[in-house]
Tab-separated table of C-alpha atoms in Angstrom:
chain	number	residue	atom	x	y	z
N	83	GLY	CA	-53.064	-19.915	0.546
N	84	GLY	CA	-54.432	-23.537	1.131
N	85	GLU	CA	-51.392	-25.342	-0.043
N	86	VAL	CA	-50.505	-26.570	3.500
N	87	LEU	CA	-53.108	-29.299	4.603
N	88	ARG	CA	-55.028	-29.115	7.822
N	89	HIS	CA	-55.997	-31.849	10.065
N	90	ARG	CA	-57.985	-31.866	13.256
N	91	GLY	CA	-57.760	-35.275	15.297
N	92	CYS	CA	-60.601	-36.595	17.138
N	93	ARG	CA	-60.117	-37.707	20.811
N	94	ALA	CA	-60.696	-41.290	21.558
N	95	ARG	CA	-61.641	-43.041	24.767
N	96	GLY	CA	-59.697	-45.796	26.426
N	97	GLY	CA	-56.807	-45.592	23.933
N	98	GLN	CA	-58.939	-47.193	21.161
N	99	VAL	CA	-58.909	-45.446	17.829
N	100	SER	CA	-60.641	-46.229	14.491
N	101	GLU	CA	-58.703	-46.806	11.389
N	102	LYS	CA	-59.232	-43.308	10.302
N	103	GLU	CA	-57.802	-42.103	13.560
N	104	VAL	CA	-54.310	-43.130	13.299
N	105	PRO	CA	-52.425	-41.272	15.996
N	106	ARG	CA	-50.075	-38.657	14.278
N	107	LEU	CA	-46.679	-37.856	15.569
N	108	SER	CA	-46.004	-34.184	16.568
N	109	GLN	CA	-42.794	-32.635	17.394
N	110	SER	CA	-43.704	-32.188	21.135
N	111	THR	CA	-44.653	-35.937	21.201
N	112	ALA	CA	-41.372	-36.794	19.516
N	113	ASN	CA	-39.543	-34.854	22.203
N	114	ILE	CA	-41.292	-36.783	24.892
N	115	LEU	CA	-40.587	-40.027	23.051
N	116	LEU	CA	-36.763	-39.076	22.739
N	117	ASN	CA	-36.035	-37.543	26.202
N	118	GLN	CA	-38.379	-39.820	28.218
N	119	SER	CA	-39.835	-43.034	26.743
N	120	PRO	CA	-42.633	-44.462	24.389
N	121	ALA	CA	-44.791	-44.903	27.538
N	122	HIS	CA	-44.642	-41.323	28.317
N	123	ALA	CA	-45.391	-40.353	24.686
N	124	TYR	CA	-48.477	-42.563	24.786
N	125	ALA	CA	-49.609	-41.135	28.023
N	126	HIS	CA	-49.636	-37.653	26.640
N	127	HIS	CA	-51.031	-38.325	23.190
N	128	LYS	CA	-54.659	-37.200	22.934
N	129	LEU	CA	-55.720	-40.243	20.902
N	130	LEU	CA	-53.987	-42.603	23.139
N	131	GLY	CA	-53.395	-42.079	27.022
N	132	ASN	CA	-54.823	-38.576	26.898
N	133	VAL	CA	-53.244	-37.394	30.107
N	134	ALA	CA	-53.804	-33.647	30.413
N	135	LYS	CA	-50.643	-31.551	30.893
N	136	LYS	CA	-50.499	-29.747	34.065
N	137	SER	CA	-50.452	-26.059	33.859
N	138	THR	CA	-47.908	-23.760	35.548
N	139	LYS	CA	-47.901	-20.140	36.053
N	140	ALA	CA	-44.910	-19.582	33.714
N	141	LEU	CA	-46.760	-21.665	31.033
N	142	ASP	CA	-49.881	-19.638	31.243
N	143	LEU	CA	-48.033	-16.405	30.920
N	144	GLY	CA	-46.298	-17.603	27.822
N	145	THR	CA	-49.627	-18.876	26.491
N	146	LEU	CA	-51.177	-15.515	27.275
N	147	ILE	CA	-48.555	-13.573	25.396
N	148	ASP	CA	-48.643	-16.110	22.641
N	149	ALA	CA	-52.413	-15.670	22.281
N	150	ILE	CA	-52.181	-11.865	22.086
N	151	LEU	CA	-49.471	-11.790	19.532
N	152	LEU	CA	-50.676	-14.434	17.329
N	153	GLY	CA	-54.325	-14.766	18.311
N	154	PRO	CA	-55.893	-17.407	20.600
N	155	GLY	CA	-56.046	-20.302	18.188
N	156	LYS	CA	-57.243	-23.362	20.102
N	157	LYS	CA	-56.612	-21.934	23.419
N	158	LYS	CA	-59.404	-19.583	24.554
N	159	PHE	CA	-59.273	-17.164	27.392
N	160	ARG	CA	-61.797	-15.750	29.662
N	161	VAL	CA	-61.047	-12.336	31.114
N	162	LEU	CA	-62.476	-11.987	34.618
N	163	ASP	CA	-63.053	-8.785	36.546
N	164	PHE	CA	-61.606	-9.755	39.853
N	165	ASP	CA	-58.651	-8.696	41.980
N	166	ASN	CA	-57.628	-12.190	42.740
N	167	PHE	CA	-59.215	-15.833	42.835
N	168	THR	CA	-59.735	-15.840	46.567
N	169	THR	CA	-63.335	-14.790	46.804
N	170	LYS	CA	-66.348	-17.240	46.424
N	171	ALA	CA	-67.626	-15.448	43.284
N	172	ALA	CA	-64.003	-15.392	41.702
N	173	LYS	CA	-63.567	-19.009	42.389
N	174	ALA	CA	-67.011	-19.942	40.877
N	175	ALA	CA	-66.075	-17.788	37.750
N	176	LYS	CA	-62.793	-19.518	37.516
N	177	ALA	CA	-64.380	-23.090	37.700
N	178	ASP	CA	-67.023	-21.958	35.054
N	179	ALA	CA	-64.180	-21.038	32.670
N	180	ILE	CA	-62.230	-24.234	33.234
N	181	ALA	CA	-65.261	-26.231	32.777
N	182	ALA	CA	-65.837	-24.442	29.362
N	183	ASP	CA	-62.290	-25.416	28.396
N	184	GLU	CA	-61.235	-21.821	28.750
N	185	ILE	CA	-58.155	-20.403	30.568
N	186	PRO	CA	-59.289	-17.963	33.280
N	187	VAL	CA	-57.255	-14.804	33.574
N	188	LEU	CA	-57.572	-11.771	35.752
N	189	ARG	CA	-58.194	-8.543	33.797
N	190	GLU	CA	-55.120	-6.838	35.399
N	191	LYS	CA	-52.986	-9.646	34.360
N	192	TYR	CA	-54.317	-9.723	30.895
N	193	GLU	CA	-53.905	-5.830	30.532
N	194	GLU	CA	-50.346	-6.165	31.746
N	195	ALA	CA	-49.667	-8.807	29.269
N	196	GLU	CA	-51.216	-6.561	26.494
N	197	GLU	CA	-48.805	-3.765	27.516
N	198	VAL	CA	-45.813	-6.257	27.249
N	199	CYS	CA	-47.038	-7.309	23.772
N	200	ILE	CA	-47.025	-3.706	22.517
N	201	ILE	CA	-43.326	-3.572	23.575
N	202	LEU	CA	-42.453	-6.847	21.968
N	203	ARG	CA	-44.158	-5.913	18.669
N	204	ASP	CA	-42.093	-2.862	18.519
N	205	LYS	CA	-38.927	-4.883	19.437
N	206	MET	CA	-39.732	-7.400	16.686
N	207	TYR	CA	-40.307	-4.618	14.151
N	208	GLU	CA	-36.928	-3.354	14.917
N	209	LYS	CA	-35.490	-6.786	14.235
N	210	GLY	CA	-37.260	-7.025	10.916
N	211	ILE	CA	-39.910	-9.396	12.285
N	212	SER	CA	-43.565	-8.891	11.256
N	213	LEU	CA	-46.515	-11.130	12.171
N	214	SER	CA	-48.918	-9.653	9.492
N	215	GLY	CA	-49.710	-11.091	6.089
N	216	GLY	CA	-48.982	-14.720	6.751
N	217	TYR	CA	-50.907	-17.635	8.481
N	218	ARG	CA	-51.168	-17.805	12.366
N	219	HIS	CA	-51.542	-21.119	14.241
N	220	HIS	CA	-51.362	-22.869	10.981
N	221	GLU	CA	-52.170	-26.609	11.230
N	222	VAL	CA	-50.356	-28.894	8.934
N	223	ALA	CA	-50.388	-32.718	8.244
N	224	TRP	CA	-48.058	-34.701	6.289
N	225	ALA	CA	-46.382	-38.148	6.037
N	226	ASN	CA	-42.626	-38.433	6.964
N	227	PRO	CA	-41.069	-39.291	3.629
N	228	ALA	CA	-38.598	-41.869	5.040
N	229	THR	CA	-40.927	-43.840	7.344
N	230	GLY	CA	-44.440	-42.999	6.118
N	231	VAL	CA	-45.346	-42.126	9.648
N	232	LEU	CA	-48.366	-39.674	9.689
N	233	CYS	CA	-47.457	-36.480	11.368
N	234	ARG	CA	-49.064	-33.298	12.413
N	235	GLY	CA	-48.073	-29.803	13.799
N	236	GLU	CA	-49.169	-26.259	14.322
N	237	LEU	CA	-46.929	-23.601	13.146
N	238	ASP	CA	-47.120	-20.395	15.056
N	239	TYR	CA	-46.700	-18.249	12.014
N	240	LEU	CA	-46.093	-19.257	8.273
N	241	ASP	CA	-45.296	-16.718	5.576
N	242	ILE	CA	-44.351	-19.180	2.853
N	243	PRO	CA	-41.534	-20.209	2.728
N	244	ASP	CA	-40.649	-18.789	6.195
N	245	ILE	CA	-41.693	-20.195	9.548
N	246	LEU	CA	-41.574	-18.264	12.725
N	247	ASP	CA	-41.971	-19.683	16.290
N	248	ILE	CA	-42.649	-17.388	19.235
N	249	LYS	CA	-40.883	-18.411	22.433
N	250	THR	CA	-41.134	-16.607	25.787
N	251	ALA	CA	-38.256	-16.835	28.228
N	252	ALA	CA	-36.567	-15.308	31.187
N	253	SER	CA	-33.627	-14.652	28.918
N	254	ALA	CA	-33.365	-14.150	25.125
N	255	LYS	CA	-29.695	-14.507	25.302
N	256	PRO	CA	-28.517	-16.784	22.336
N	257	ASP	CA	-26.264	-18.956	24.668
N	258	ALA	CA	-29.327	-19.493	26.936
N	259	PHE	CA	-31.534	-20.630	23.964
N	260	ALA	CA	-28.639	-22.965	22.690
N	261	ARG	CA	-28.610	-24.589	26.170
N	262	SER	CA	-32.281	-25.246	26.102
N	263	VAL	CA	-32.522	-26.655	22.551
N	264	GLN	CA	-31.913	-30.334	23.931
N	265	SER	CA	-34.267	-30.058	26.812
N	266	TYR	CA	-37.176	-28.620	24.709
N	267	GLY	CA	-36.453	-30.332	21.416
N	268	TYR	CA	-36.190	-27.110	19.393
N	269	ASP	CA	-33.913	-28.802	16.856
N	270	VAL	CA	-36.509	-31.532	16.458
N	271	GLN	CA	-39.121	-28.937	16.034
N	272	ALA	CA	-37.376	-27.124	13.234
N	273	ALA	CA	-36.667	-30.456	11.393
N	274	ALA	CA	-40.332	-31.450	11.637
N	275	TYR	CA	-41.839	-28.101	10.687
N	276	ILE	CA	-39.407	-27.652	7.712
N	277	GLU	CA	-40.130	-31.169	6.502
N	278	ALA	CA	-43.904	-30.415	6.804
N	279	VAL	CA	-43.795	-27.382	4.527
N	280	GLU	CA	-41.544	-29.106	2.168
N	281	SER	CA	-43.699	-32.237	2.044
N	282	VAL	CA	-46.797	-30.422	0.859
N	283	ARG	CA	-44.908	-27.887	-1.185
N	284	PRO	CA	-42.006	-29.892	-2.861
N	285	ASP	CA	-41.297	-26.934	-4.996
N	286	LEU	CA	-39.961	-25.258	-1.885
N	287	ILE	CA	-37.427	-27.967	-0.972
N	288	GLY	CA	-34.166	-26.253	0.271
N	289	ARG	CA	-35.833	-22.787	0.494
N	290	VAL	CA	-37.957	-23.245	3.723
N	291	THR	CA	-36.432	-21.354	6.712
N	292	MET	CA	-37.365	-21.360	10.378
N	293	ARG	CA	-36.606	-18.802	13.046
N	294	PHE	CA	-37.317	-18.856	16.640
N	295	VAL	CA	-38.275	-15.374	18.057
N	296	VAL	CA	-37.245	-15.503	21.638
N	297	CYS	CA	-39.040	-12.852	23.726
N	298	GLU	CA	-38.337	-11.852	27.358
N	299	THR	CA	-41.303	-11.394	29.735
N	300	GLU	CA	-39.399	-8.964	32.006
N	301	PRO	CA	-37.717	-5.607	31.233
N	302	PRO	CA	-36.026	-4.776	29.024
N	303	TYR	CA	-38.115	-7.235	27.049
N	304	ALA	CA	-35.225	-8.299	24.711
N	305	VAL	CA	-36.272	-9.943	21.402
N	306	THR	CA	-33.813	-12.163	19.696
N	307	PRO	CA	-34.573	-13.910	16.448
N	308	ILE	CA	-32.574	-17.168	16.418
N	309	THR	CA	-31.761	-19.585	13.471
N	310	LEU	CA	-30.282	-23.044	14.187
N	311	ASP	CA	-27.030	-23.527	12.491
N	312	GLY	CA	-26.131	-26.700	10.225
N	313	GLN	CA	-24.968	-28.802	13.055
N	314	PHE	CA	-28.127	-28.144	15.015
N	315	ARG	CA	-30.205	-28.926	11.884
N	316	ALA	CA	-28.416	-32.103	11.322
N	317	MET	CA	-28.951	-33.220	14.803
N	318	GLY	CA	-32.625	-32.370	14.721
N	319	SER	CA	-33.133	-34.197	11.308
N	320	ALA	CA	-31.442	-37.197	12.896
N	321	LYS	CA	-33.470	-37.105	16.075
N	322	TRP	CA	-36.757	-36.552	14.147
N	323	PHE	CA	-35.947	-39.609	11.947
N	324	ALA	CA	-35.217	-41.678	15.094
N	325	ALA	CA	-38.615	-40.584	16.627
N	326	CYS	CA	-40.586	-41.439	13.539
N	327	THR	CA	-38.969	-44.702	13.394
N	328	ARG	CA	-39.662	-45.524	16.967
N	329	TRP	CA	-43.146	-44.263	16.638
N	330	LYS	CA	-43.809	-46.513	13.726
N	331	GLU	CA	-42.471	-49.573	15.738
N	332	CYS	CA	-44.612	-48.770	18.689
N	333	LEU	CA	-47.875	-48.242	16.712
N	334	ALA	CA	-47.314	-51.390	14.853
N	335	SER	CA	-46.542	-53.609	17.867
N	336	ASN	CA	-48.757	-51.813	20.187
N	337	SER	CA	-46.030	-51.921	22.675
N	338	TRP	CA	-44.991	-48.748	24.588
N	339	PRO	CA	-42.182	-49.559	26.971
N	340	ASP	CA	-40.883	-47.179	29.603
N	341	TYR	CA	-37.289	-47.107	31.015
N	342	GLY	CA	-37.170	-50.737	32.017
N	343	SER	CA	-34.247	-51.626	34.212
N	344	ALA	CA	-30.552	-50.321	33.942
N	345	THR	CA	-27.232	-50.028	35.472
N	346	VAL	CA	-25.912	-46.510	35.861
N	347	SER	CA	-22.446	-45.184	35.848
N	348	PRO	CA	-21.168	-41.928	37.424
N	349	LYS	CA	-20.846	-38.881	35.263
N	350	PRO	CA	-17.358	-37.405	34.827
N	351	TRP	CA	-18.205	-34.477	37.044
N	352	GLN	CA	-19.503	-36.906	39.813
N	353	LEU	CA	-16.000	-38.787	39.573
N	354	SER	CA	-14.148	-35.556	39.844
N	355	GLU	CA	-16.063	-34.603	43.014
N	356	ALA	CA	-15.580	-38.042	44.571
N	357	LEU	CA	-11.834	-37.990	43.865
N	358	GLY	CA	-11.479	-34.835	45.809
N	359	LEU	CA	-13.028	-36.288	48.959
N	360	GLU	CA	-10.890	-37.565	51.911
N	361	GLY	CA	-10.730	-41.396	51.718
N	362	VAL	CA	-11.498	-41.755	48.042
N	363	SER	CA	-8.259	-40.338	46.666
N	364	GLU	CA	-7.041	-43.740	45.602
N	365	LEU	CA	-10.337	-44.494	43.749
N	366	VAL	CA	-9.501	-46.865	40.938
N	367	ILE	CA	-11.441	-46.301	37.709
N	368	GLU	CA	-11.328	-49.380	35.594
């Protein structure tokens, strides 16, 4: 079971890394690179800018459910016996947990999440999804075959040759997930993770599959296993290659540009709205 390589990066200070600590590209960093800029990717990479990601209630809920379904992994929780975090004692306990790099959670909230996970496990079983027998929070390190860029990732669940990724969402409707692929880079994630397993297990090339298991966090707690089709996979592979190429260029030049300057044009829907307003009906579009 040790075919897939593991790698744990070391945090560096001031953006300086040693030769052995070459910043590896992850799918999440690639998404920032593609949807924002190299400067944003630099800021959020632990070995470069190391800017901590701000937490949200929605994120913590998803992280909590993920931790219960798959095990905590690197994220550790501290369950606290308070009704809320308004008292002095509760605030102190919360601060202690954060100082220990743990996520504080009220026991009532944790138990509610446990109950939700019981339902979600049953729903998964009905859809033929099992989270037993494979590797959870499985770390993998590899080099992109086309560019040589060093990459890393953490797979939610690997049962060779199948990869599962748990996603919590307000809606598990397939159309809703399809609309979110671009924003969250799920196509890039699939391309990167499939490449990762195939890179260290070349005997599995063409056989590795990846499914997103989308779980609702409100009744009726629908669970939808989703596979990206050929078009999405092609888009993801192209974008992943583009991210690896740009990452390689930025590392080599030590240049991490932001958006620069630009001239923007109205979107078609903005033009349509403008053309319907009094006084601009004669708008000429060259």
